[in-house]
CSV table of C-alpha atoms in Angstrom, one decimal:
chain,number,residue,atom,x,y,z
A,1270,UNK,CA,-6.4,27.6,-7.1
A,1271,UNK,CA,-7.8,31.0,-5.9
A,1272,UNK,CA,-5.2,34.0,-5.8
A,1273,UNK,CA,-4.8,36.1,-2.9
A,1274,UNK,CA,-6.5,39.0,-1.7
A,1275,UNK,CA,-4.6,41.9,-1.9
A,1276,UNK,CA,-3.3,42.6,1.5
A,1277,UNK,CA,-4.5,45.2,3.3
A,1278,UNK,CA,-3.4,49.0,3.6
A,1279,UNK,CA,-0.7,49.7,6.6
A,1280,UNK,CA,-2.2,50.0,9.6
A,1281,UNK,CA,-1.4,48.7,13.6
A,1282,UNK,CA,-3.8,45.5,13.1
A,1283,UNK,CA,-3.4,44.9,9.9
A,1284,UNK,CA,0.2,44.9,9.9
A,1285,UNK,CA,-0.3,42.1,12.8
A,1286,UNK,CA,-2.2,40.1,10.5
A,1287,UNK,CA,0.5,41.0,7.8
A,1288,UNK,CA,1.5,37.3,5.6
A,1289,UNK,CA,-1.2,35.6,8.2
A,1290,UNK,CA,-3.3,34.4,5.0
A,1291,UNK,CA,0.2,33.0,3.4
A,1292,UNK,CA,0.1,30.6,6.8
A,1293,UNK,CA,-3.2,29.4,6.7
A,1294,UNK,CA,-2.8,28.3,3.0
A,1295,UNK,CA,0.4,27.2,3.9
A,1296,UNK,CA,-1.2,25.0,6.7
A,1297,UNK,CA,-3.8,24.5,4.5
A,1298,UNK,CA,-2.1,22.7,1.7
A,1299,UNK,CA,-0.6,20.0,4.7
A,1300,UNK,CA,-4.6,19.3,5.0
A,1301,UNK,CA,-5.1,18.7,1.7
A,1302,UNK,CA,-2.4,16.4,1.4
A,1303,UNK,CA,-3.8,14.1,4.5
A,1304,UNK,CA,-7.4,14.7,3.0
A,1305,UNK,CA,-6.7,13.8,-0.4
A,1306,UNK,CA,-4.7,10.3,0.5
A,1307,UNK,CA,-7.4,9.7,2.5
A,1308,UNK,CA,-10.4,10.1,-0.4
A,1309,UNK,CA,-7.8,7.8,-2.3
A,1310,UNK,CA,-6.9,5.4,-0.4
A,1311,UNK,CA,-10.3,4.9,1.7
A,1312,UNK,CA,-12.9,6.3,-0.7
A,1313,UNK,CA,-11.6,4.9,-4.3
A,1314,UNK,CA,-9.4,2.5,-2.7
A,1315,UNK,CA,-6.4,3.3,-5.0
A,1316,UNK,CA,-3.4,1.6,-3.8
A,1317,UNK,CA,-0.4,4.2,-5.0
A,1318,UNK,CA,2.1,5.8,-3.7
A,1319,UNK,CA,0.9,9.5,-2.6
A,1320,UNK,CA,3.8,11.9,-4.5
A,1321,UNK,CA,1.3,14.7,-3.8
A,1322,UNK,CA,1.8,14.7,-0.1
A,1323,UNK,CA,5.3,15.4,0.1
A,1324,UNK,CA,4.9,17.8,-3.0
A,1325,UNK,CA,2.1,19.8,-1.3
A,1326,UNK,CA,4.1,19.6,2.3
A,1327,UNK,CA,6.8,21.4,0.3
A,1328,UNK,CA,4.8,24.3,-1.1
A,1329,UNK,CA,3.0,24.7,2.5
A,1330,UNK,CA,6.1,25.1,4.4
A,1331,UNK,CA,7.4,27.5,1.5
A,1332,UNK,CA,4.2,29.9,2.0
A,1333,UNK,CA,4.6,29.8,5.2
A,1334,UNK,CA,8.4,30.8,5.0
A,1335,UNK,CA,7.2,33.5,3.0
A,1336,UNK,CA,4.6,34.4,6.3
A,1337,UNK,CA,7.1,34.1,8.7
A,1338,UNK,CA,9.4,36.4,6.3
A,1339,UNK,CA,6.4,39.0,6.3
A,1340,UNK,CA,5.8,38.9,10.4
A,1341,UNK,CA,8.6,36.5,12.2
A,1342,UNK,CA,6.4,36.2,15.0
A,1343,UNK,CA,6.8,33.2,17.9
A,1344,UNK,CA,4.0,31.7,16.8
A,1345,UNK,CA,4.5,31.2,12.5
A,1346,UNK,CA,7.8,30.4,13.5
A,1347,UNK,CA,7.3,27.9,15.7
A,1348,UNK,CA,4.4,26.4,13.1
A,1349,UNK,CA,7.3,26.7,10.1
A,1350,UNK,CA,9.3,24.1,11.9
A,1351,UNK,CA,6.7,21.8,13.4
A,1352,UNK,CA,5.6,21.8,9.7
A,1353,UNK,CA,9.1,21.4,8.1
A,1354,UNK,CA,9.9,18.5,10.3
A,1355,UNK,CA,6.3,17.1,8.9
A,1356,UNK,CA,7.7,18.0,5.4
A,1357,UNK,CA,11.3,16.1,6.0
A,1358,UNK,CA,9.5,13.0,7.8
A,1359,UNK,CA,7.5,12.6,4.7
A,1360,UNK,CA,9.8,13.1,2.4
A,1361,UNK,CA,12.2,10.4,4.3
A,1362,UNK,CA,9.0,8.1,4.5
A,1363,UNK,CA,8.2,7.9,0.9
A,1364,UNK,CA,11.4,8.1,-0.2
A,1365,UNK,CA,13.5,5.9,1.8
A,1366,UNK,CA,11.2,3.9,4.7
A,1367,UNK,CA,8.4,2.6,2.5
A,1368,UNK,CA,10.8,1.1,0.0
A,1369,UNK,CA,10.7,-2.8,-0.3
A,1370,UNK,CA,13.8,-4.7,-1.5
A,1371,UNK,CA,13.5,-6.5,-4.4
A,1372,UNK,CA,12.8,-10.0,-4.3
A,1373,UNK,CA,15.7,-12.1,-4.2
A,1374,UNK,CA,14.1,-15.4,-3.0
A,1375,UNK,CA,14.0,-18.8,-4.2
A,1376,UNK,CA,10.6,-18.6,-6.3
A,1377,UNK,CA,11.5,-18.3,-10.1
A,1378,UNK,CA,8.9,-18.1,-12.7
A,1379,UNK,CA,8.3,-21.4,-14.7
A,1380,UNK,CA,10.4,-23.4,-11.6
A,1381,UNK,CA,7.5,-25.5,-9.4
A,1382,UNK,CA,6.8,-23.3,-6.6
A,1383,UNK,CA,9.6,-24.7,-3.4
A,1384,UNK,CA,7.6,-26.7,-1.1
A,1385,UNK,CA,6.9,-25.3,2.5
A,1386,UNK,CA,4.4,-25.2,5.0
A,1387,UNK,CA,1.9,-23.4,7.1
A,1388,UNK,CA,-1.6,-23.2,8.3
A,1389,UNK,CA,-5.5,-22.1,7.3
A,1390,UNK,CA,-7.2,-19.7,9.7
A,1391,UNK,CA,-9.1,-22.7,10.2
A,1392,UNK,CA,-6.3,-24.3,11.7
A,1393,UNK,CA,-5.7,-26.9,8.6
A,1394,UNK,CA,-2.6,-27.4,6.8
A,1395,UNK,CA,-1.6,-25.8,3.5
A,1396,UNK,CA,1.6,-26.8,1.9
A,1397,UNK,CA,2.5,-26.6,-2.1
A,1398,UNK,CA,0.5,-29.9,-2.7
A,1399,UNK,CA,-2.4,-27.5,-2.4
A,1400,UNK,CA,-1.3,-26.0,-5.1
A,1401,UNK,CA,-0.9,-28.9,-7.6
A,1402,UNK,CA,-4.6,-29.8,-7.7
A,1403,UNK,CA,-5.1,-28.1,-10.9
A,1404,UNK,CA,-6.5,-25.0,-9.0
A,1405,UNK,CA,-4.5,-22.1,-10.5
A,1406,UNK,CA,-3.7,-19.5,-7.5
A,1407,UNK,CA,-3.0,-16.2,-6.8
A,1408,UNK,CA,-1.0,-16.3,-3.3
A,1409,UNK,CA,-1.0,-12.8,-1.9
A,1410,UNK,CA,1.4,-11.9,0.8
A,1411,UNK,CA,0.0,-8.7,2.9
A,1412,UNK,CA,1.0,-7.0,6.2
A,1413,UNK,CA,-1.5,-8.0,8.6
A,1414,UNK,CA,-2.1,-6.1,11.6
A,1415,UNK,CA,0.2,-3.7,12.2
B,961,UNK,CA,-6.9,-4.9,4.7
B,962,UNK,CA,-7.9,-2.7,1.6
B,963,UNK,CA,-6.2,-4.7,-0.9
B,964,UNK,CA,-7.8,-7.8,0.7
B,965,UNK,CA,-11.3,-6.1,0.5
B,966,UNK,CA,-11.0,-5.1,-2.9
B,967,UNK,CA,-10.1,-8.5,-4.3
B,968,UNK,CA,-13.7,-9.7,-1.9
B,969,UNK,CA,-15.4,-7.6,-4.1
B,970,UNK,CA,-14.1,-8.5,-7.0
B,971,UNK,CA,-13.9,-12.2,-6.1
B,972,UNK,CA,-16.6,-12.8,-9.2
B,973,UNK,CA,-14.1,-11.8,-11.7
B,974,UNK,CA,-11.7,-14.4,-10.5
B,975,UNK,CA,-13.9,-17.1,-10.5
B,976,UNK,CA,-16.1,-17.0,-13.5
B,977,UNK,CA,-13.2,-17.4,-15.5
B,978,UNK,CA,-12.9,-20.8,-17.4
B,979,UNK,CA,-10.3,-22.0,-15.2
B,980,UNK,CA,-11.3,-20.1,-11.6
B,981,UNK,CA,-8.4,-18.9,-9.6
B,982,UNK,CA,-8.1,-19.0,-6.0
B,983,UNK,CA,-7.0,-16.1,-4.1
B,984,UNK,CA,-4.8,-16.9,-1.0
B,985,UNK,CA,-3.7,-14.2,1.1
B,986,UNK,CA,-0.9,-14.8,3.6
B,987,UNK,CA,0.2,-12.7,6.5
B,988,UNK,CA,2.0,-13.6,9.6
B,989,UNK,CA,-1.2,-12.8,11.8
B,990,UNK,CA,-1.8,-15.2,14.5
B,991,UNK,CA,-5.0,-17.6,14.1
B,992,UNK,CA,-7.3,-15.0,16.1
B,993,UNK,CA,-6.6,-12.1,13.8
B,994,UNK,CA,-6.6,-14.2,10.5
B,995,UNK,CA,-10.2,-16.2,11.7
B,996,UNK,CA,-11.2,-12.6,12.1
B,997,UNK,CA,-9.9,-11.7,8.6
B,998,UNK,CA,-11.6,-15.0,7.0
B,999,UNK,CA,-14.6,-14.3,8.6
B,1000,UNK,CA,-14.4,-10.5,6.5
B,1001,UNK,CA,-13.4,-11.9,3.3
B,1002,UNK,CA,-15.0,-15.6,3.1
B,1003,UNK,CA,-14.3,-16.2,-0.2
B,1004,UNK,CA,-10.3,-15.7,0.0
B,1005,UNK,CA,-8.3,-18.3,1.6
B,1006,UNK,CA,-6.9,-17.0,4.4
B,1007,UNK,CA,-3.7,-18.1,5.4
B,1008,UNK,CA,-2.3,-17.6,9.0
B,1009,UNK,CA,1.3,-17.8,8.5
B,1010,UNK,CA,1.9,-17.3,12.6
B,1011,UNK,CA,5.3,-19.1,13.1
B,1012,UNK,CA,6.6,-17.8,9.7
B,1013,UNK,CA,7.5,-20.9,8.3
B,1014,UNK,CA,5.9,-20.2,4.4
B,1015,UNK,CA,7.6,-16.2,4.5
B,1016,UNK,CA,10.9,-17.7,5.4
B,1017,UNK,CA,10.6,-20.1,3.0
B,1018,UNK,CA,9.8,-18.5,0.5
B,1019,UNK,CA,12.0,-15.5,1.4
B,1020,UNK,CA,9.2,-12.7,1.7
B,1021,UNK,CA,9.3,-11.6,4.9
B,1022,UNK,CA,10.4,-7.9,5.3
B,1023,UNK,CA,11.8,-7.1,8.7
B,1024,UNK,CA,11.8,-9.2,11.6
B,1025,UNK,CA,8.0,-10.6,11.3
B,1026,UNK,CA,6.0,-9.0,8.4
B,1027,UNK,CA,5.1,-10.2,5.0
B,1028,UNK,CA,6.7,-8.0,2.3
B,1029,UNK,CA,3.7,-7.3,-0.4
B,1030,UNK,CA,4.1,-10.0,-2.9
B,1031,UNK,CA,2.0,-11.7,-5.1
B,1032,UNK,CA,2.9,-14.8,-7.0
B,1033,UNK,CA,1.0,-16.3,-9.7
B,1034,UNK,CA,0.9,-20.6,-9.7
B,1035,UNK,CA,-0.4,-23.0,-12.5
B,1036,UNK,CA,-2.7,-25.4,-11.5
B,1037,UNK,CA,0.8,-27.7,-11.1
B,1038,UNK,CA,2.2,-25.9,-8.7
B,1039,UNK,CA,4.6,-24.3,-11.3
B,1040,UNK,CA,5.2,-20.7,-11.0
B,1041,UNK,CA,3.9,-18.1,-13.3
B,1042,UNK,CA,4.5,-14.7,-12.3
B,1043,UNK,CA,5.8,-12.4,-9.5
B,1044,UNK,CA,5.5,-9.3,-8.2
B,1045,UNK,CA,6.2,-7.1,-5.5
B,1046,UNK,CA,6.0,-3.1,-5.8
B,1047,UNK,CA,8.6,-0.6,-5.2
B,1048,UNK,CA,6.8,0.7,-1.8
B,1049,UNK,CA,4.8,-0.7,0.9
B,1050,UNK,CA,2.1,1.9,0.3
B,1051,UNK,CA,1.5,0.3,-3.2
B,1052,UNK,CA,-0.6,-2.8,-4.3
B,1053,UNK,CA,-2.2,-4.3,-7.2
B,1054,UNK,CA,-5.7,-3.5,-8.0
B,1055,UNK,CA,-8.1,-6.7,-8.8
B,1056,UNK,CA,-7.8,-5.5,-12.5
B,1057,UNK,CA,-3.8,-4.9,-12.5
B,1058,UNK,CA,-4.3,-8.8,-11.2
B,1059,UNK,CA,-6.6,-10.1,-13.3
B,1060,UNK,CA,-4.6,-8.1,-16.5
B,1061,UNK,CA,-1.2,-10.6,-15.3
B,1062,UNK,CA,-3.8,-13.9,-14.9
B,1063,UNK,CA,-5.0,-13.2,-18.3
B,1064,UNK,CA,-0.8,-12.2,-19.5
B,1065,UNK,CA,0.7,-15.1,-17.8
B,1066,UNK,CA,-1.8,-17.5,-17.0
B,1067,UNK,CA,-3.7,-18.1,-20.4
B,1068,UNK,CA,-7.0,-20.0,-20.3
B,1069,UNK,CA,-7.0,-22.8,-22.3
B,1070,UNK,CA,-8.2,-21.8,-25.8
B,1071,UNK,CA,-7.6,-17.9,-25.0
B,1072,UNK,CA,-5.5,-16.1,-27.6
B,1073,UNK,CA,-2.1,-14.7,-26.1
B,1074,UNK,CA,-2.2,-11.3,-25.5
C-alpha cells in the first residue's frame, strides 16, 4: 500500500484539508472491498465467503476516525457513521445472516435417498425413481431468484 | 445463477466420466423462471420445485420458501453418497470441489480409492 504524504505546513486552507487524505483512503478502502468481491465473485467466479470486506470496512472507518479526530467537521462526521453503520451491517451479515443451519433432514449417506416428488421445468415429473436408473446424480439445491 | 453457470461450463467434466453424472439443480422458482434457467444451462436438469414439495421433503428449505444450498450425491440406485451444505449462503462448491467428492465418494468402477 502507498504511505502518506506528509501533510502539509499550517496554514488557513491547509488546516481545512487537515486529515482529509485519511477520509478518502478511509472511503477508499469500503470501495475496494465492493470492487474486489465483485472481480471474485463475477470475474473468477469464486464462490467464498468475502472476510476481506468486513476486514477492510474496519480499517476504513478507523482512518477515517483518525480524519474526523484531525478536523471534526459536519461533513467526516456524518460520513464516519454512515460508514460505521456499513461496517456493523457487514459485520452482522457475514457473521450471523448468511449462516445456514446444518442439515438435520432425513437424507443420510449410504440410506436410499426418501422418496418425494416434484416437477421438470418442462413440466414432467421427477421423483426418486429417476434416480434409480443407474444414472449417478448430483442434485443441487440453489436459491433461485431472489 | 453463478454456481449453476459454472457447473454449464464444466458440464464436460461430468460427463466424460466412465459412469456420466447428471447434474440436477432444484430451486423453488416457478415454471417460468426455471424454463428460463433450463433454457441458460441446457445441459443441467432443471428442476422447478414451485409448490415445495421435494425441499420439504427432503428438509432443505431455509426460511419460508428458499432452498438452502445443498448438494447431495446419489448412486445410480438411488442410495445416497454424500452431502453437503456450506456454513454461509455466500459459499458454494466449485465444479472441481464437486468433481474431487464424485471421485472421493462415488468411485468409478475399476478406479482406485483415493
Amino acid at each position: 500500500m502507498e504511505t502518506m504524504q506528509k501533510p502539509l505546513p499550517a496554514s488557513p486552507p491547509a488546516a481545512r484539508s487537515r486529515g482529509r487524505s485519511w477520509l478518502w483512503l478511509g472511503v477508499g478502502l469500503f470501495l475496494l472491498g465492493f470492487a474486489l468481491y465483485f472481480v471474485q465473485a463475477f470475474q473468477f467466479k469464486h464462490l467464498v465467503t468475502p472476510w476481506y470486506m468486513p476486514i477492510l470496512f474496519t480499517l476504513g472507518v478507523l482512518l477515517v476516525v483518525v480524519s474526523v479526530r484531525q478536523r471534526p467537521t459536519w461533513t467526516r462526521i456524518i460520513a464516519l457513521l454512515v460508514l460505521g453503520l456499513l461496517c456493523a451491517g457487514e459485520w452482522y451479515f457475514i457473521l450471523w445472516m448468511s449462516r445456514l443451519p446444518e442439515y438435520n433432514g432425513p437424507v443420510q449417506v449410504d440410506k436410499k435417498i426418501p422418496a418425494f416428488t416434484t416437477t421438470l421445468a418442462d413440466g414432467s415429473s421427477f421423483t426418486e425413481k429417476d434416480l434409480q436408473k443407474g444414472t449417478p446424480t448430483a442434485l443441487v439445491f440453489y436459491r433461485g431468484h431472489w | 445463477m453463478t454456481e449453476l453457470g459454472e457447473l454449464e461450463s464444466h458440464f464436460q467434466e461430468f460427463k466424460k466420466r466412465k459412469e456420466p453424472v447428471e447434474i440436477v439443480a432444484i430451486s423453488t422458482d416457478n415454471r417460468d423462471n426455471a424454463q428460463k434457467t433450463q433454457a441458460r444451462f441446457p445441459n443441467l436438469k432443471v428442476v422447478a420445485d414451485t409448490d415445495q414439495k421435494m425441499c420439504q421433503t427432503l428438509h432443505v428449505l431455509h426460511g419460508e420458501d428458499k432452498a438452502a444450498p445443498t448438494t447431495i450425491l446419489v448412486d445410480g440406485q438411488g442410495t445416497v453418497r454424500w452431502l453437503f451444505r456450506p456454513d454461509r449462503f455466500l459459499e458454494r462448491l466449485s465444479p472441481a470441489q464437486l468433481l474431487a467428492a464424485i471421485d472421493q465418494h462415488m468411485p468409478e468402477p475399476g478406479a482406485s480409492a483415493p
